[in-house]
Amino acid sequence: MAKPKLELTWIGKDEEIKLEPRILIEDTEKSYGDPKSENMLIHGDNLLALKALEQDFTGKIKCVYIDPPYNTGNAFEHYDDSVEHSIWLSLMRARLILLRNLLRKDGFICCHIDDSEGPYLKVLMDEIFGRTNYLTTFYVQVRYPEKTLKQDMAFHKEIEQIHIYRKEYGANPNLNLADSSFDKFSFYIKEKKPGKRIVLGGKDVDVFLEGEYEIVESEGSENGLKEIWATGTILDGNSSGRFFRDNLSGRVATDGLGVLYKVYGIGDDKFSYRYFTGPKKANATKGKYFQGVPIAQLKDPDKKQSLPIENYYDLAADFGNCRQEGGVEFRSGKKPEKLLGVILKHFSNEGDWVIDSFVGSGSTSAVAHKMNRKWIGIELKDHAYTHCLLRMRNVIDGLDKAGISKDVSWNGGGGFKFYELALSLLRKDKYGNWVIDEKYNANMLAAAMCKHEGFKYFPDAEIYWKQGKSTETDYIFVTTSFMTVEQIDKMHEEMKPGESLLICAKAFAPECKDRFNNVTIKKIPQMILGKCEFGKDNYDLNIIKANDQAVDDVEDVE
Ligand SMILES: C[S@@+](CC[C@H](N)C(=O)[O-])C[C@H]1O[C@@H](n2cnc3c(N)ncnc32)[C@H](O)[C@@H]1O
């Protein structure tokens, strides 16, 4: 019997979605700024768009931030947010799997959500990314109760969550950095007489009874010691904690209260010993240890010190005031640039690819751009034009002075390309037969067939039948004309030894088949039928009509 696994199940979880690998068509009128820019703003459903990106971006994205509809049963001004629970889970699952494929091994995904689906999303992400790759959840204060205009609810929704996963073990976030200083190394221990030597846990230990030593607190220096309580996670977390737990925590009965232990051969500082103290009062169990300045810090005192990343952020004021950020008003779940700044600071570096497939008003793209990341933003609705386009133009022109602009001294520059998701390659004719959609011109058809067959569309400047390649010697040619034997013979003559060719033709002479070992000929559209779903454009999360309750009623915050 198969080993049962811990998982979340729902109606339709195992239904397979066979996505059509669409092409993306650049709308050069809408692309903006530096023509060499690789940044992409895509209008269309993100499931199809992520599939479209698969060929070029698998394993390339450093940071995913997504802020999907929360499925709260509320209708926002710009999108409906109420989807039956199972459908929401199915659609999120499909998108998360595609996003996972796009991530680099050292990449991260950060998924913003509220309480409605937060715990379900966590379990779903555990399954897709692996529980061991769960890093943390950021808890974000998004409003204060006294600033929320709506008072007719039983509970205030003050906190939202961001579940954060890495793609694989070894992906390390950028920790907080602080100037290293000796300030905390401010304790000095004076031994008034020699201690009594014992051996504990295989180490020499000098025991000083109360009155035989003195601990003085003064100004921090490279010779000072930092006081650390040996409790909680410390007891497992490092060698001093473990030494205390295993050898000193039960010594009161033997040594008495208020004892100092000098343990030899432990620690990463310049001292050959480390001091510990046991409990001072009856019934107390806790002790402390005294750590010197780590040798690494002594050797390079200017080196910044790494500090853990906080997992609570009070951004209520920023949430209240971000409506106009980027020069575009968007009341439906817009996130402040400051939040995206925190995410991108910790989970990406300059030059990395960042993607947001629910980009809304374009906050992630704007922040990624200002922080010198490369970005992809995907938006289903028309605010791809009315908001993202406008906002990114403002950013590039240096007109956007809001959000993080000041913090990063943003003055403009760069560019992006605007893409539309192509229509489905096939449509049904009046007899119910699948035919190539007439809106596909020859180049689009060739590019689409390349995607279907796993070739990179890369038309050769000289040899017309080399329209794409899967390796340096394996080519594809796509045509809607009738292929004759003479044409195949001519192509074969031009082929170099070791080269192979796949011809996708609407029709061909029967003798073309199996004419040459290194030339395969297949019929379109028959060769791709059944491989994926054609003619389906709606993979939208907004399936069920929501009730019309606005959620984002928050006063501006001073
Ligand atoms: C909460 S909003 C994101 C807001 C964004 N973080 C910001 O700061 O502006 C979610 C967005 O996802 C978009 N969306 C919903 N379903 C989508 C889909 N299937 N494909 C692409 N975008 C989608 C909605 O239109 C909406 O703009």
PDB file of N, CA and C in Angstrom, residues 1 17 31 52 58 72 104 126 134 159 161 174 186 190 221 233 270 283 293 325 340 375 392 397 407 412 440 479 482:
ATOM      1  N   MET A   1       0.843  -1.203   0.000  1.00  0.00           N
ATOM      2  CA  MET A   1       0.000   0.000   0.000  1.00  0.00           C
ATOM      3  C   MET A   1       0.884   1.261   0.000  1.00  0.00           C
ATOM      4  N   ILE A  17      -4.669  20.312 -15.900  1.00  0.00           N
ATOM      5  CA  ILE A  17      -4.908  21.409 -16.843  1.00  0.00           C
ATOM      6  C   ILE A  17      -3.832  21.300 -17.914  1.00  0.00           C
ATOM      7  N   SER A  31       5.375  49.613 -25.693  1.00  0.00           N
ATOM      8  CA  SER A  31       6.706  49.452 -25.075  1.00  0.00           C
ATOM      9  C   SER A  31       7.293  50.842 -24.872  1.00  0.00           C
ATOM     10  N   ALA A  52       3.625  30.597 -21.103  1.00  0.00           N
ATOM     11  CA  ALA A  52       4.320  31.202 -22.247  1.00  0.00           C
ATOM     12  C   ALA A  52       5.772  31.546 -21.890  1.00  0.00           C
ATOM     13  N   THR A  58      12.563  29.282 -17.385  1.00  0.00           N
ATOM     14  CA  THR A  58      12.666  28.203 -16.399  1.00  0.00           C
ATOM     15  C   THR A  58      14.018  28.297 -15.692  1.00  0.00           C
ATOM     16  N   THR A  72     -12.058  36.522  -0.465  1.00  0.00           N
ATOM     17  CA  THR A  72     -12.693  36.913   0.792  1.00  0.00           C
ATOM     18  C   THR A  72     -14.199  37.068   0.659  1.00  0.00           C
ATOM     19  N   ARG A 104      14.894  30.173  -9.816  1.00  0.00           N
ATOM     20  CA  ARG A 104      16.276  29.680  -9.727  1.00  0.00           C
ATOM     21  C   ARG A 104      16.404  28.783  -8.510  1.00  0.00           C
ATOM     22  N   ASP A 126       3.359  24.264   1.259  1.00  0.00           N
ATOM     23  CA  ASP A 126       4.182  23.194   1.849  1.00  0.00           C
ATOM     24  C   ASP A 126       4.288  22.029   0.867  1.00  0.00           C
ATOM     25  N   TYR A 134      10.088  25.999   3.670  1.00  0.00           N
ATOM     26  CA  TYR A 134       9.361  27.127   4.261  1.00  0.00           C
ATOM     27  C   TYR A 134      10.348  27.942   5.097  1.00  0.00           C
ATOM     28  N   ILE A 159      -4.130  42.545  10.188  1.00  0.00           N
ATOM     29  CA  ILE A 159      -2.867  41.913   9.819  1.00  0.00           C
ATOM     30  C   ILE A 159      -3.036  41.082   8.557  1.00  0.00           C
ATOM     31  N   GLN A 161      -0.653  38.446   5.798  1.00  0.00           N
ATOM     32  CA  GLN A 161       0.514  37.549   5.902  1.00  0.00           C
ATOM     33  C   GLN A 161       1.223  37.441   4.558  1.00  0.00           C
ATOM     34  N   ASN A 174      19.140  37.853   1.991  1.00  0.00           N
ATOM     35  CA  ASN A 174      20.072  38.894   2.443  1.00  0.00           C
ATOM     36  C   ASN A 174      19.624  39.349   3.832  1.00  0.00           C
ATOM     37  N   SER A 186      30.529  44.571  27.224  1.00  0.00           N
ATOM     38  CA  SER A 186      30.764  45.555  28.282  1.00  0.00           C
ATOM     39  C   SER A 186      30.902  44.922  29.677  1.00  0.00           C
ATOM     40  N   LYS A 190      36.425  39.617  37.200  1.00  0.00           N
ATOM     41  CA  LYS A 190      37.673  39.583  37.992  1.00  0.00           C
ATOM     42  C   LYS A 190      37.654  38.333  38.850  1.00  0.00           C
ATOM     43  N   SER A 221      34.313  47.100  24.951  1.00  0.00           N
ATOM     44  CA  SER A 221      35.627  47.164  24.306  1.00  0.00           C
ATOM     45  C   SER A 221      35.941  45.804  23.709  1.00  0.00           C
ATOM     46  N   THR A 233      15.911  28.641  22.841  1.00  0.00           N
ATOM     47  CA  THR A 233      16.538  28.010  21.674  1.00  0.00           C
ATOM     48  C   THR A 233      18.063  27.995  21.774  1.00  0.00           C
ATOM     49  N   LYS A 270      38.710  35.325  21.333  1.00  0.00           N
ATOM     50  CA  LYS A 270      40.168  35.222  21.516  1.00  0.00           C
ATOM     51  C   LYS A 270      40.543  34.544  22.840  1.00  0.00           C
ATOM     52  N   ASN A 283      15.227  28.011  43.612  1.00  0.00           N
ATOM     53  CA  ASN A 283      14.140  27.765  42.639  1.00  0.00           C
ATOM     54  C   ASN A 283      14.448  28.285  41.231  1.00  0.00           C
ATOM     55  N   VAL A 293      34.370  39.064  21.966  1.00  0.00           N
ATOM     56  CA  VAL A 293      34.166  39.500  20.574  1.00  0.00           C
ATOM     57  C   VAL A 293      34.616  38.364  19.647  1.00  0.00           C
ATOM     58  N   GLU A 325       0.422  56.268  -4.931  1.00  0.00           N
ATOM     59  CA  GLU A 325       1.820  55.990  -5.292  1.00  0.00           C
ATOM     60  C   GLU A 325       1.921  55.666  -6.782  1.00  0.00           C
ATOM     61  N   LEU A 340       7.279  46.275  -0.763  1.00  0.00           N
ATOM     62  CA  LEU A 340       8.000  45.591  -1.839  1.00  0.00           C
ATOM     63  C   LEU A 340       9.496  45.825  -1.730  1.00  0.00           C
ATOM     64  N   TRP A 375      12.469  42.851 -14.360  1.00  0.00           N
ATOM     65  CA  TRP A 375      11.147  42.464 -13.862  1.00  0.00           C
ATOM     66  C   TRP A 375      10.191  41.994 -14.947  1.00  0.00           C
ATOM     67  N   MET A 392       4.604  52.791 -14.992  1.00  0.00           N
ATOM     68  CA  MET A 392       5.979  52.465 -15.383  1.00  0.00           C
ATOM     69  C   MET A 392       6.570  53.575 -16.272  1.00  0.00           C
ATOM     70  N   ASP A 397      10.417  57.927 -16.763  1.00  0.00           N
ATOM     71  CA  ASP A 397      10.654  59.350 -17.036  1.00  0.00           C
ATOM     72  C   ASP A 397      11.177  60.097 -15.810  1.00  0.00           C
ATOM     73  N   ASP A 407      14.392  57.106  -1.225  1.00  0.00           N
ATOM     74  CA  ASP A 407      15.340  56.200  -0.545  1.00  0.00           C
ATOM     75  C   ASP A 407      16.411  55.678  -1.486  1.00  0.00           C
ATOM     76  N   GLY A 412      14.992  58.148 -12.783  1.00  0.00           N
ATOM     77  CA  GLY A 412      14.478  57.712 -14.085  1.00  0.00           C
ATOM     78  C   GLY A 412      15.493  56.884 -14.855  1.00  0.00           C
ATOM     79  N   TYR A 440      -3.427  34.298 -37.108  1.00  0.00           N
ATOM     80  CA  TYR A 440      -2.006  33.920 -37.047  1.00  0.00           C
ATOM     81  C   TYR A 440      -1.360  34.128 -38.416  1.00  0.00           C
ATOM     82  N   THR A 479       4.999  25.517 -42.333  1.00  0.00           N
ATOM     83  CA  THR A 479       4.408  26.118 -43.533  1.00  0.00           C
ATOM     84  C   THR A 479       2.931  25.757 -43.649  1.00  0.00           C
ATOM     85  N   PHE A 482       1.329  23.542 -49.406  1.00  0.00           N
ATOM     86  CA  PHE A 482       1.424  22.105 -49.685  1.00  0.00           C
ATOM     87  C   PHE A 482       2.901  21.767 -49.929  1.00  0.00           C
TER      88      PHE A 482
END
